[in-house]
Amino acid sequence: MTTAIPELSIIVPAYNESENIAPLYARLVTVLEQENLTFELIIVDDGSDDDTAKQVADLEARDQRVRLARFSRNFGHEAASTCGFDLARGQAVVLMDADLQDPPEVIPQLVARWREGFEVVYARRTARDGEPVLKKLTSYLFYRYFNRFSGSAIPADVGDFRLVDRRVVEHFIQLPERNRFVRGMFSWLGFRQTVVDFHRAPRHAGQTKYNYLKLFWLSFEAISSFSIAPLRLCMGIGAIVTVFAFVMAVIIILQRLLYSIEIPGYALGTASMFLLGGVQLIFLGVIGEYIGKIYTQVQGRPIYILNDPHAQTPSNDNLTRKGDARSSLPDENNSST
Ligand code: UDP
Ligand code: MG
């Protein structure tokens, strides 16, 4: 690794992407060298079962700008991108997917906007080739509702592909939460943000790692990480049901006392019991989700574990996080300044 600080750090989470590593590297190098940008390429292997890590290690041996960070198992995309930000040393950091859905050719446009003074430059997809209509629709709904529930707005149709200035990266790696919804965290951080449009290409090779069920839970996870609106919704519905039940009880009592009407109540009683039981279970689940978040936060486990002979177990001080990987790798990041 060179000691000079590169202009750009390109960070790429990769999970079973062995066929995409070489083409990604080739296209990145072509674009960045054309633009005379100095860079480092950090590929975070998120516990792949294929030979992704070997592909990257081969590149690392040939090109000192490339660096492999390897997880001990699959920790997920958010953990892998967090690790990339922890390790990056560049003046700006570009996060992108390994599957070439985010074209490296867009990077010069991101850099141009950054040089104009924007600290976060999102790449916004105008078209999403090769993605089913249902995925586009669910993604649209997610962004609408996320922005409505959480105070901080993510621009619509923005994925993970973005450029972030060093100053913002420093704040990002200090954020202590264990449940990381990276997109939301950047919009929460603020600073001057802008978007650049691009055409999202189909995957170069391999399969998407996200099915609809996984996406549903991810969305719920994201919303509950950024807002307590679901808890308020539960309270609201609870209040409505309570008022309804109260009014019903008053009506039944009045009918019995004033008009002596006999009401065969078991059918209604059973139905409302099931309804209330269901509502309560759902609400318990929502509350449980938040308790689960508190639990993982209090456990204070690191966000990821590197499978690296030099890495020690990162600090588990959950209130003062400063890049798990940074504290675990000797010197590398301190020597360059
Ligand atoms: N990825 C990862 N860990 C995971 C799942 C995915 O690092 O557990 C990476 C994956 O290799 C890719 C990026 O995250 O570089 C986006 O994943 P994918 O292309 O499957 O998602 P999609 O583009 O279909 O939303
Ligand atoms: Mg993809």
mmCIF file of C-alpha atoms and ligand atoms in Angstrom:
data_model
loop_
_atom_site.group_PDB
_atom_site.id
_atom_site.type_symbol
_atom_site.label_atom_id
_atom_site.label_comp_id
_atom_site.label_asym_id
_atom_site.label_seq_id
_atom_site.Cartn_x
_atom_site.Cartn_y
_atom_site.Cartn_z
ATOM 1 C CA MET A 1 0.000 0.000 0.000
ATOM 2 C CA THR A 2 1.366 3.434 -0.847
ATOM 3 C CA THR A 3 1.546 5.934 1.986
ATOM 4 C CA ALA A 4 0.309 8.946 -0.005
ATOM 5 C CA ILE A 5 -3.359 9.699 0.532
ATOM 6 C CA PRO A 6 -5.267 8.971 -2.680
ATOM 7 C CA GLU A 7 -7.917 11.333 -3.984
ATOM 8 C CA LEU A 8 -10.505 8.592 -4.165
ATOM 9 C CA SER A 9 -11.197 5.438 -2.215
ATOM 10 C CA ILE A 10 -13.484 3.111 -4.129
ATOM 11 C CA ILE A 11 -15.142 0.688 -1.729
ATOM 12 C CA VAL A 12 -16.985 -2.356 -3.001
ATOM 13 C CA PRO A 13 -18.878 -4.872 -0.846
ATOM 14 C CA ALA A 14 -18.767 -8.231 -2.595
ATOM 15 C CA TYR A 15 -20.597 -11.416 -1.727
ATOM 16 C CA ASN A 16 -20.094 -14.264 -4.214
ATOM 17 C CA GLU A 17 -19.100 -11.973 -7.060
ATOM 18 C CA SER A 18 -16.053 -13.819 -8.405
ATOM 19 C CA GLU A 19 -17.061 -13.373 -12.041
ATOM 20 C CA ASN A 20 -17.504 -9.641 -11.602
ATOM 21 C CA ILE A 21 -14.242 -8.736 -9.885
ATOM 22 C CA ALA A 22 -11.956 -8.751 -12.939
ATOM 23 C CA PRO A 23 -14.309 -6.778 -15.244
ATOM 24 C CA LEU A 24 -15.048 -4.306 -12.447
ATOM 25 C CA TYR A 25 -11.348 -3.744 -11.843
ATOM 26 C CA ALA A 26 -10.634 -3.314 -15.555
ATOM 27 C CA ARG A 27 -13.376 -0.757 -16.073
ATOM 28 C CA LEU A 28 -12.544 1.164 -12.915
ATOM 29 C CA VAL A 29 -8.870 1.434 -13.771
ATOM 30 C CA THR A 30 -9.623 2.581 -17.331
ATOM 31 C CA VAL A 31 -11.975 5.333 -16.189
ATOM 32 C CA LEU A 32 -9.931 6.572 -13.252
ATOM 33 C CA GLU A 33 -6.623 6.604 -15.103
ATOM 34 C CA GLN A 34 -8.220 8.486 -17.981
ATOM 35 C CA GLU A 35 -9.304 11.123 -15.501
ATOM 36 C CA ASN A 36 -5.888 11.193 -13.817
ATOM 37 C CA LEU A 37 -7.402 10.399 -10.456
ATOM 38 C CA THR A 38 -5.288 8.739 -7.806
ATOM 39 C CA PHE A 39 -7.248 6.037 -6.043
ATOM 40 C CA GLU A 40 -7.309 2.983 -3.869
ATOM 41 C CA LEU A 41 -9.753 0.141 -4.444
ATOM 42 C CA ILE A 42 -10.967 -1.613 -1.321
ATOM 43 C CA ILE A 43 -13.006 -4.737 -1.924
ATOM 44 C CA VAL A 44 -14.723 -6.117 1.147
ATOM 45 C CA ASP A 45 -15.346 -9.821 0.766
ATOM 46 C CA ASP A 46 -18.459 -10.433 2.834
ATOM 47 C CA GLY A 47 -17.805 -14.101 3.600
ATOM 48 C CA SER A 48 -18.204 -15.373 0.025
ATOM 49 C CA ASP A 49 -18.328 -19.121 -0.655
ATOM 50 C CA ASP A 50 -16.843 -18.767 -4.131
ATOM 51 C CA ASP A 51 -13.362 -17.532 -4.997
ATOM 52 C CA THR A 52 -14.110 -13.797 -4.753
ATOM 53 C CA ALA A 53 -11.399 -13.371 -2.122
ATOM 54 C CA LYS A 54 -8.829 -15.155 -4.295
ATOM 55 C CA GLN A 55 -9.695 -12.988 -7.284
ATOM 56 C CA VAL A 56 -9.153 -9.872 -5.199
ATOM 57 C CA ALA A 57 -5.983 -11.230 -3.612
ATOM 58 C CA ASP A 58 -4.562 -11.822 -7.102
ATOM 59 C CA LEU A 59 -5.278 -8.213 -8.027
ATOM 60 C CA GLU A 60 -3.828 -7.042 -4.732
ATOM 61 C CA ALA A 61 -0.589 -8.862 -5.537
ATOM 62 C CA ARG A 62 -0.347 -7.198 -8.951
ATOM 63 C CA ASP A 63 -1.581 -3.706 -8.136
ATOM 64 C CA GLN A 64 -0.725 -2.013 -4.864
ATOM 65 C CA ARG A 65 -3.749 0.258 -5.140
ATOM 66 C CA VAL A 66 -6.008 -2.732 -4.528
ATOM 67 C CA ARG A 67 -6.790 -3.948 -1.055
ATOM 68 C CA LEU A 68 -8.754 -6.941 0.156
ATOM 69 C CA ALA A 69 -10.662 -6.876 3.446
ATOM 70 C CA ARG A 70 -12.096 -10.237 4.268
ATOM 71 C CA PHE A 71 -14.889 -10.979 6.734
ATOM 72 C CA SER A 72 -14.906 -14.081 8.889
ATOM 73 C CA ARG A 73 -18.441 -14.826 7.658
ATOM 74 C CA ASN A 74 -21.323 -13.121 5.825
ATOM 75 C CA PHE A 75 -22.266 -10.002 7.812
ATOM 76 C CA GLY A 76 -24.402 -8.339 5.128
ATOM 77 C CA HIS A 77 -24.067 -5.411 2.790
ATOM 78 C CA GLU A 78 -24.448 -2.693 5.430
ATOM 79 C CA ALA A 79 -21.638 -4.152 7.545
ATOM 80 C CA ALA A 80 -19.425 -4.529 4.477
ATOM 81 C CA SER A 81 -19.913 -0.934 3.406
ATOM 82 C CA THR A 82 -19.279 0.225 6.985
ATOM 83 C CA CYS A 83 -15.977 -1.661 6.904
ATOM 84 C CA GLY A 84 -15.111 -0.001 3.580
ATOM 85 C CA PHE A 85 -15.673 3.452 5.071
ATOM 86 C CA ASP A 86 -13.612 2.500 8.123
ATOM 87 C CA LEU A 87 -10.649 1.474 5.993
ATOM 88 C CA ALA A 88 -10.837 4.154 3.295
ATOM 89 C CA ARG A 89 -8.168 6.839 3.385
ATOM 90 C CA GLY A 90 -9.087 8.878 0.307
ATOM 91 C CA GLN A 91 -10.176 12.512 0.297
ATOM 92 C CA ALA A 92 -13.469 11.257 -1.041
ATOM 93 C CA VAL A 93 -14.972 7.792 -0.844
ATOM 94 C CA VAL A 94 -17.092 6.153 -3.549
ATOM 95 C CA LEU A 95 -19.322 3.248 -2.523
ATOM 96 C CA MET A 96 -20.503 0.967 -5.336
ATOM 97 C CA ASP A 97 -21.798 -2.548 -6.019
ATOM 98 C CA ALA A 98 -19.551 -5.273 -7.348
ATOM 99 C CA ASP A 99 -21.953 -6.456 -10.037
ATOM 100 C CA LEU A 100 -21.386 -3.524 -12.440
ATOM 101 C CA GLN A 101 -24.951 -2.312 -12.022
ATOM 102 C CA ASP A 102 -23.304 0.901 -10.922
ATOM 103 C CA PRO A 103 -21.180 1.858 -13.953
ATOM 104 C CA PRO A 104 -17.680 3.101 -13.087
ATOM 105 C CA GLU A 105 -18.071 5.588 -15.968
ATOM 106 C CA VAL A 106 -20.349 7.678 -13.735
ATOM 107 C CA ILE A 107 -17.583 8.317 -11.181
ATOM 108 C CA PRO A 108 -16.058 11.310 -13.063
ATOM 109 C CA GLN A 109 -19.462 13.042 -12.912
ATOM 110 C CA LEU A 110 -19.657 12.396 -9.174
ATOM 111 C CA VAL A 111 -16.152 13.793 -8.776
ATOM 112 C CA ALA A 112 -17.065 16.902 -10.789
ATOM 113 C CA ARG A 113 -19.968 17.689 -8.458
ATOM 114 C CA TRP A 114 -17.760 17.020 -5.418
ATOM 115 C CA ARG A 115 -15.216 19.499 -6.749
ATOM 116 C CA GLU A 116 -18.012 22.052 -7.039
ATOM 117 C CA GLY A 117 -18.321 21.778 -3.279
ATOM 118 C CA PHE A 118 -20.953 19.106 -2.620
ATOM 119 C CA GLU A 119 -20.018 16.773 0.205
ATOM 120 C CA VAL A 120 -22.372 13.917 -0.655
ATOM 121 C CA VAL A 121 -23.104 13.126 -4.305
ATOM 122 C CA TYR A 122 -25.705 10.430 -4.896
ATOM 123 C CA ALA A 123 -25.994 8.582 -8.160
ATOM 124 C CA ARG A 124 -29.683 8.363 -9.012
ATOM 125 C CA ARG A 125 -30.912 5.621 -11.335
ATOM 126 C CA THR A 126 -33.150 6.831 -14.122
ATOM 127 C CA ALA A 127 -33.733 3.404 -15.597
ATOM 128 C CA ARG A 128 -33.300 0.006 -14.025
ATOM 129 C CA ASP A 129 -32.786 -2.498 -16.770
ATOM 130 C CA GLY A 130 -33.310 -6.141 -15.969
ATOM 131 C CA GLU A 131 -35.277 -5.528 -12.790
ATOM 132 C CA PRO A 132 -38.848 -6.789 -12.492
ATOM 133 C CA VAL A 133 -41.744 -4.311 -12.262
ATOM 134 C CA LEU A 134 -42.634 -5.570 -8.794
ATOM 135 C CA LYS A 135 -39.153 -4.700 -7.520
ATOM 136 C CA LYS A 136 -39.381 -1.194 -8.968
ATOM 137 C CA LEU A 137 -42.806 -0.728 -7.405
ATOM 138 C CA THR A 138 -41.838 -1.983 -3.959
ATOM 139 C CA SER A 139 -38.715 0.131 -4.041
ATOM 140 C CA TYR A 140 -40.774 3.216 -4.951
ATOM 141 C CA LEU A 141 -43.179 2.578 -2.083
ATOM 142 C CA PHE A 142 -40.334 2.023 0.344
ATOM 143 C CA TYR A 143 -38.700 5.380 -0.412
ATOM 144 C CA ARG A 144 -41.991 7.216 -0.165
ATOM 145 C CA TYR A 145 -42.798 5.741 3.209
ATOM 146 C CA PHE A 146 -39.299 5.881 4.597
ATOM 147 C CA ASN A 147 -39.119 9.579 3.888
ATOM 148 C CA ARG A 148 -42.504 10.141 5.385
ATOM 149 C CA PHE A 149 -41.766 8.276 8.612
ATOM 150 C CA SER A 150 -38.219 9.403 9.227
ATOM 151 C CA GLY A 151 -37.350 13.037 9.521
ATOM 152 C CA SER A 152 -34.423 12.724 7.123
ATOM 153 C CA ALA A 153 -35.239 12.338 3.431
ATOM 154 C CA ILE A 154 -33.383 9.993 1.104
ATOM 155 C CA PRO A 155 -33.762 11.238 -2.471
ATOM 156 C CA ALA A 156 -36.038 8.836 -4.374
ATOM 157 C CA ASP A 157 -34.398 6.152 -6.514
ATOM 158 C CA VAL A 158 -31.017 6.536 -4.921
ATOM 159 C CA GLY A 159 -29.247 3.288 -4.123
ATOM 160 C CA ASP A 160 -25.913 2.813 -2.427
ATOM 161 C CA PHE A 161 -23.827 4.224 -5.253
ATOM 162 C CA ARG A 162 -22.491 7.567 -3.997
ATOM 163 C CA LEU A 163 -19.461 9.733 -3.378
ATOM 164 C CA VAL A 164 -18.823 11.036 0.123
ATOM 165 C CA ASP A 165 -16.334 13.662 1.209
ATOM 166 C CA ARG A 166 -13.755 12.811 3.887
ATOM 167 C CA ARG A 167 -15.373 15.157 6.428
ATOM 168 C CA VAL A 168 -18.680 13.327 6.192
ATOM 169 C CA VAL A 169 -16.946 9.939 6.297
ATOM 170 C CA GLU A 170 -15.299 10.910 9.590
ATOM 171 C CA HIS A 171 -18.719 11.613 11.078
ATOM 172 C CA PHE A 172 -20.189 8.457 9.598
ATOM 173 C CA ILE A 173 -17.625 6.140 11.152
ATOM 174 C CA GLN A 174 -18.255 7.697 14.564
ATOM 175 C CA LEU A 175 -21.977 6.896 14.529
ATOM 176 C CA PRO A 176 -22.341 4.236 17.211
ATOM 177 C CA GLU A 177 -25.376 2.279 16.057
ATOM 178 C CA ARG A 178 -25.053 -1.440 15.492
ATOM 179 C CA ASN A 179 -28.083 -1.574 13.202
ATOM 180 C CA ARG A 180 -26.750 0.228 10.206
ATOM 181 C CA PHE A 181 -28.955 1.476 7.416
ATOM 182 C CA VAL A 182 -26.204 3.246 5.538
ATOM 183 C CA ARG A 183 -28.377 5.234 3.112
ATOM 184 C CA GLY A 184 -30.497 6.632 5.888
ATOM 185 C CA MET A 185 -27.442 7.445 7.977
ATOM 186 C CA PHE A 186 -25.958 9.597 5.232
ATOM 187 C CA SER A 187 -29.123 11.554 4.687
ATOM 188 C CA TRP A 188 -29.343 12.025 8.458
ATOM 189 C CA LEU A 189 -25.773 13.398 8.521
ATOM 190 C CA GLY A 190 -26.713 16.270 6.257
ATOM 191 C CA PHE A 191 -24.053 18.488 4.614
ATOM 192 C CA ARG A 192 -24.433 19.687 1.044
ATOM 193 C CA GLN A 193 -25.941 16.848 -0.953
ATOM 194 C CA THR A 194 -26.795 16.518 -4.610
ATOM 195 C CA VAL A 195 -27.646 13.876 -7.211
ATOM 196 C CA VAL A 196 -26.275 12.802 -10.569
ATOM 197 C CA ASP A 197 -28.520 10.732 -12.847
ATOM 198 C CA PHE A 198 -27.364 7.492 -14.382
ATOM 199 C CA HIS A 199 -28.733 4.513 -16.193
ATOM 200 C CA ARG A 200 -28.703 1.428 -13.979
ATOM 201 C CA ALA A 201 -27.449 -1.519 -15.986
ATOM 202 C CA PRO A 202 -28.453 -5.151 -15.494
ATOM 203 C CA ARG A 203 -26.211 -7.326 -13.373
ATOM 204 C CA HIS A 204 -23.028 -8.330 -15.207
ATOM 205 C CA ALA A 205 -23.007 -11.885 -13.855
ATOM 206 C CA GLY A 206 -24.445 -13.896 -10.990
ATOM 207 C CA GLN A 207 -27.676 -13.574 -9.032
ATOM 208 C CA THR A 208 -29.189 -10.864 -6.882
ATOM 209 C CA LYS A 209 -28.824 -11.636 -3.179
ATOM 210 C CA TYR A 210 -32.106 -10.052 -2.215
ATOM 211 C CA ASN A 211 -35.504 -11.723 -2.566
ATOM 212 C CA TYR A 212 -38.742 -9.944 -1.703
ATOM 213 C CA LEU A 213 -38.966 -11.341 1.817
ATOM 214 C CA LYS A 214 -35.436 -10.163 2.573
ATOM 215 C CA LEU A 215 -36.252 -6.752 1.085
ATOM 216 C CA PHE A 216 -39.406 -6.510 3.201
ATOM 217 C CA TRP A 217 -37.486 -7.127 6.421
ATOM 218 C CA LEU A 218 -34.738 -4.760 5.318
ATOM 219 C CA SER A 219 -37.327 -2.041 4.768
ATOM 220 C CA PHE A 220 -38.884 -2.595 8.164
ATOM 221 C CA GLU A 221 -35.428 -2.630 9.708
ATOM 222 C CA ALA A 222 -34.610 0.644 7.962
ATOM 223 C CA ILE A 223 -37.789 2.403 9.027
ATOM 224 C CA SER A 224 -37.526 1.225 12.618
ATOM 225 C CA SER A 225 -33.889 2.351 12.743
ATOM 226 C CA PHE A 226 -34.846 5.862 11.861
ATOM 227 C CA SER A 227 -38.193 6.515 13.359
ATOM 228 C CA ILE A 228 -40.577 5.495 16.087
ATOM 229 C CA ALA A 229 -43.558 6.121 13.793
ATOM 230 C CA PRO A 230 -44.552 2.401 13.868
ATOM 231 C CA LEU A 231 -44.821 2.596 17.669
ATOM 232 C CA ARG A 232 -47.018 5.679 17.385
ATOM 233 C CA LEU A 233 -49.130 3.951 14.750
ATOM 234 C CA CYS A 234 -49.671 1.069 17.188
ATOM 235 C CA MET A 235 -50.731 3.503 19.874
ATOM 236 C CA GLY A 236 -53.082 5.242 17.470
ATOM 237 C CA ILE A 237 -54.759 2.023 16.379
ATOM 238 C CA GLY A 238 -54.895 0.870 20.004
ATOM 239 C CA ALA A 239 -56.674 4.084 20.963
ATOM 240 C CA ILE A 240 -59.216 3.743 18.149
ATOM 241 C CA VAL A 241 -59.999 0.120 19.071
ATOM 242 C CA THR A 242 -60.386 1.090 22.735
ATOM 243 C CA VAL A 243 -62.785 3.930 22.004
ATOM 244 C CA PHE A 244 -64.764 1.663 19.690
ATOM 245 C CA ALA A 245 -65.036 -1.061 22.355
ATOM 246 C CA PHE A 246 -66.070 1.484 24.975
ATOM 247 C CA VAL A 247 -68.826 2.956 22.811
ATOM 248 C CA MET A 248 -70.049 -0.539 21.979
ATOM 249 C CA ALA A 249 -70.206 -1.464 25.673
ATOM 250 C CA VAL A 250 -72.192 1.675 26.505
ATOM 251 C CA ILE A 251 -74.667 0.943 23.697
ATOM 252 C CA ILE A 252 -75.152 -2.658 24.849
ATOM 253 C CA ILE A 253 -75.693 -1.606 28.470
ATOM 254 C CA LEU A 254 -78.216 1.058 27.454
ATOM 255 C CA GLN A 255 -80.086 -1.371 25.221
ATOM 256 C CA ARG A 256 -80.302 -3.874 28.084
ATOM 257 C CA LEU A 257 -81.327 -1.369 30.773
ATOM 258 C CA LEU A 258 -83.634 0.965 28.854
ATOM 259 C CA TYR A 259 -85.188 -1.281 26.230
ATOM 260 C CA SER A 260 -84.642 -4.738 27.786
ATOM 261 C CA ILE A 261 -83.239 -6.079 24.512
ATOM 262 C CA GLU A 262 -81.566 -9.484 24.813
ATOM 263 C CA ILE A 263 -78.308 -9.604 22.868
ATOM 264 C CA PRO A 264 -76.840 -12.977 21.933
ATOM 265 C CA GLY A 265 -73.301 -11.781 22.290
ATOM 266 C CA TYR A 266 -71.035 -14.773 21.880
ATOM 267 C CA ALA A 267 -70.479 -14.415 18.122
ATOM 268 C CA LEU A 268 -69.502 -10.800 18.369
ATOM 269 C CA GLY A 269 -67.546 -11.539 21.529
ATOM 270 C CA THR A 270 -65.477 -14.270 19.887
ATOM 271 C CA ALA A 271 -64.826 -12.182 16.810
ATOM 272 C CA SER A 272 -63.677 -9.176 18.755
ATOM 273 C CA MET A 273 -61.493 -11.375 20.955
ATOM 274 C CA PHE A 274 -59.668 -12.683 17.914
ATOM 275 C CA LEU A 275 -59.393 -9.205 16.444
ATOM 276 C CA LEU A 276 -57.953 -7.761 19.623
ATOM 277 C CA GLY A 277 -55.653 -10.742 20.102
ATOM 278 C CA GLY A 278 -54.275 -10.262 16.599
ATOM 279 C CA VAL A 279 -53.811 -6.543 17.008
ATOM 280 C CA GLN A 280 -52.015 -7.077 20.305
ATOM 281 C CA LEU A 281 -49.679 -9.680 18.852
ATOM 282 C CA ILE A 282 -48.704 -7.407 15.979
ATOM 283 C CA PHE A 283 -48.075 -4.533 18.367
ATOM 284 C CA LEU A 284 -46.031 -6.723 20.654
ATOM 285 C CA GLY A 285 -43.978 -7.660 17.610
ATOM 286 C CA VAL A 286 -43.376 -4.023 16.735
ATOM 287 C CA ILE A 287 -42.352 -3.193 20.290
ATOM 288 C CA GLY A 288 -40.181 -6.301 20.299
ATOM 289 C CA GLU A 289 -38.395 -5.038 17.218
ATOM 290 C CA TYR A 290 -37.309 -1.953 19.087
ATOM 291 C CA ILE A 291 -36.326 -3.930 22.157
ATOM 292 C CA GLY A 292 -34.265 -6.154 19.861
ATOM 293 C CA LYS A 293 -32.496 -3.082 18.562
ATOM 294 C CA ILE A 294 -31.759 -1.897 22.082
ATOM 295 C CA TYR A 295 -30.484 -5.378 22.888
ATOM 296 C CA THR A 296 -28.026 -5.570 19.986
ATOM 297 C CA GLN A 297 -26.884 -2.053 20.769
ATOM 298 C CA VAL A 298 -26.295 -2.841 24.435
ATOM 299 C CA GLN A 299 -24.439 -6.048 23.586
ATOM 300 C CA GLY A 300 -22.009 -3.767 21.815
ATOM 301 C CA ARG A 301 -20.609 -6.417 19.518
ATOM 302 C CA PRO A 302 -18.500 -5.183 16.611
ATOM 303 C CA ILE A 303 -20.354 -4.696 13.339
ATOM 304 C CA TYR A 304 -18.087 -7.163 11.556
ATOM 305 C CA ILE A 305 -15.079 -9.386 12.162
ATOM 306 C CA LEU A 306 -12.145 -9.358 9.777
ATOM 307 C CA ASN A 307 -10.558 -12.626 8.799
ATOM 308 C CA ASP A 308 -7.104 -11.147 8.766
ATOM 309 C CA PRO A 309 -4.008 -12.474 10.527
ATOM 310 C CA HIS A 310 -3.177 -8.954 11.809
ATOM 311 C CA ALA A 311 -6.623 -8.041 13.022
ATOM 312 C CA GLN A 312 -7.339 -8.096 16.732
ATOM 313 C CA THR A 313 -10.883 -8.157 17.984
ATOM 314 C CA PRO A 314 -12.145 -4.604 17.509
ATOM 315 C CA SER A 315 -13.042 -2.525 20.518
ATOM 316 C CA ASN A 316 -16.505 -3.281 21.810
ATOM 317 C CA ASP A 317 -17.026 0.115 23.363
ATOM 318 C CA ASN A 318 -20.395 0.804 21.834
ATOM 319 C CA LEU A 319 -20.504 4.478 22.628
ATOM 320 C CA THR A 320 -17.216 5.587 21.127
ATOM 321 C CA ARG A 321 -16.967 3.842 17.832
ATOM 322 C CA LYS A 322 -14.261 4.992 15.527
ATOM 323 C CA GLY A 323 -14.088 2.498 12.720
ATOM 324 C CA ASP A 324 -13.820 -1.057 14.018
ATOM 325 C CA ALA A 325 -11.298 -2.054 11.397
ATOM 326 C CA ARG A 326 -9.163 1.015 11.978
ATOM 327 C CA SER A 327 -8.554 0.237 15.593
ATOM 328 C CA SER A 328 -7.831 -3.377 14.723
ATOM 329 C CA LEU A 329 -5.260 -2.941 11.990
ATOM 330 C CA PRO A 330 -1.777 -1.889 13.010
ATOM 331 C CA ASP A 331 -0.550 1.520 11.900
ATOM 332 C CA GLU A 332 -1.663 1.359 8.274
ATOM 333 C CA ASN A 333 -4.030 4.301 8.608
ATOM 334 C CA ASN A 334 -1.995 6.418 10.965
ATOM 335 C CA SER A 335 1.261 6.332 9.061
ATOM 336 C CA SER A 336 -0.072 8.205 6.083
ATOM 337 C CA THR A 337 -0.784 11.570 7.627
HETATM 338 N N1 UDP B 1 -23.627 -7.915 -0.962
HETATM 339 C C1 UDP B 1 -22.846 -8.068 0.177
HETATM 340 N N2 UDP B 1 -23.315 -8.866 1.191
HETATM 341 C C2 UDP B 1 -24.532 -9.482 1.143
HETATM 342 C C3 UDP B 1 -25.326 -9.286 -0.015
HETATM 343 C C4 UDP B 1 -24.848 -8.502 -1.043
HETATM 344 O O1 UDP B 1 -21.751 -7.524 0.270
HETATM 345 O O2 UDP B 1 -24.883 -10.182 2.083
HETATM 346 C C5 UDP B 1 -23.124 -7.063 -2.071
HETATM 347 C C6 UDP B 1 -23.175 -7.714 -3.433
HETATM 348 O O3 UDP B 1 -22.023 -8.478 -3.687
HETATM 349 C C7 UDP B 1 -23.259 -6.507 -4.352
HETATM 350 C C8 UDP B 1 -24.069 -5.525 -3.526
HETATM 351 O O4 UDP B 1 -23.965 -5.955 -2.171
HETATM 352 O O5 UDP B 1 -21.984 -5.951 -4.615
HETATM 353 C C9 UDP B 1 -25.512 -5.447 -3.967
HETATM 354 O O6 UDP B 1 -26.091 -6.728 -3.946
HETATM 355 P P1 UDP B 1 -27.073 -7.230 -5.098
HETATM 356 O O7 UDP B 1 -26.516 -6.868 -6.442
HETATM 357 O O8 UDP B 1 -27.347 -8.683 -4.838
HETATM 358 O O9 UDP B 1 -28.377 -6.372 -4.775
HETATM 359 P P2 UDP B 1 -29.355 -5.693 -5.857
HETATM 360 O O10 UDP B 1 -28.490 -4.866 -6.789
HETATM 361 O O11 UDP B 1 -30.021 -6.815 -6.558
HETATM 362 O O12 UDP B 1 -30.280 -4.852 -5.022
HETATM 363 MG MG MG B 2 -26.981 -5.626 -7.902
#
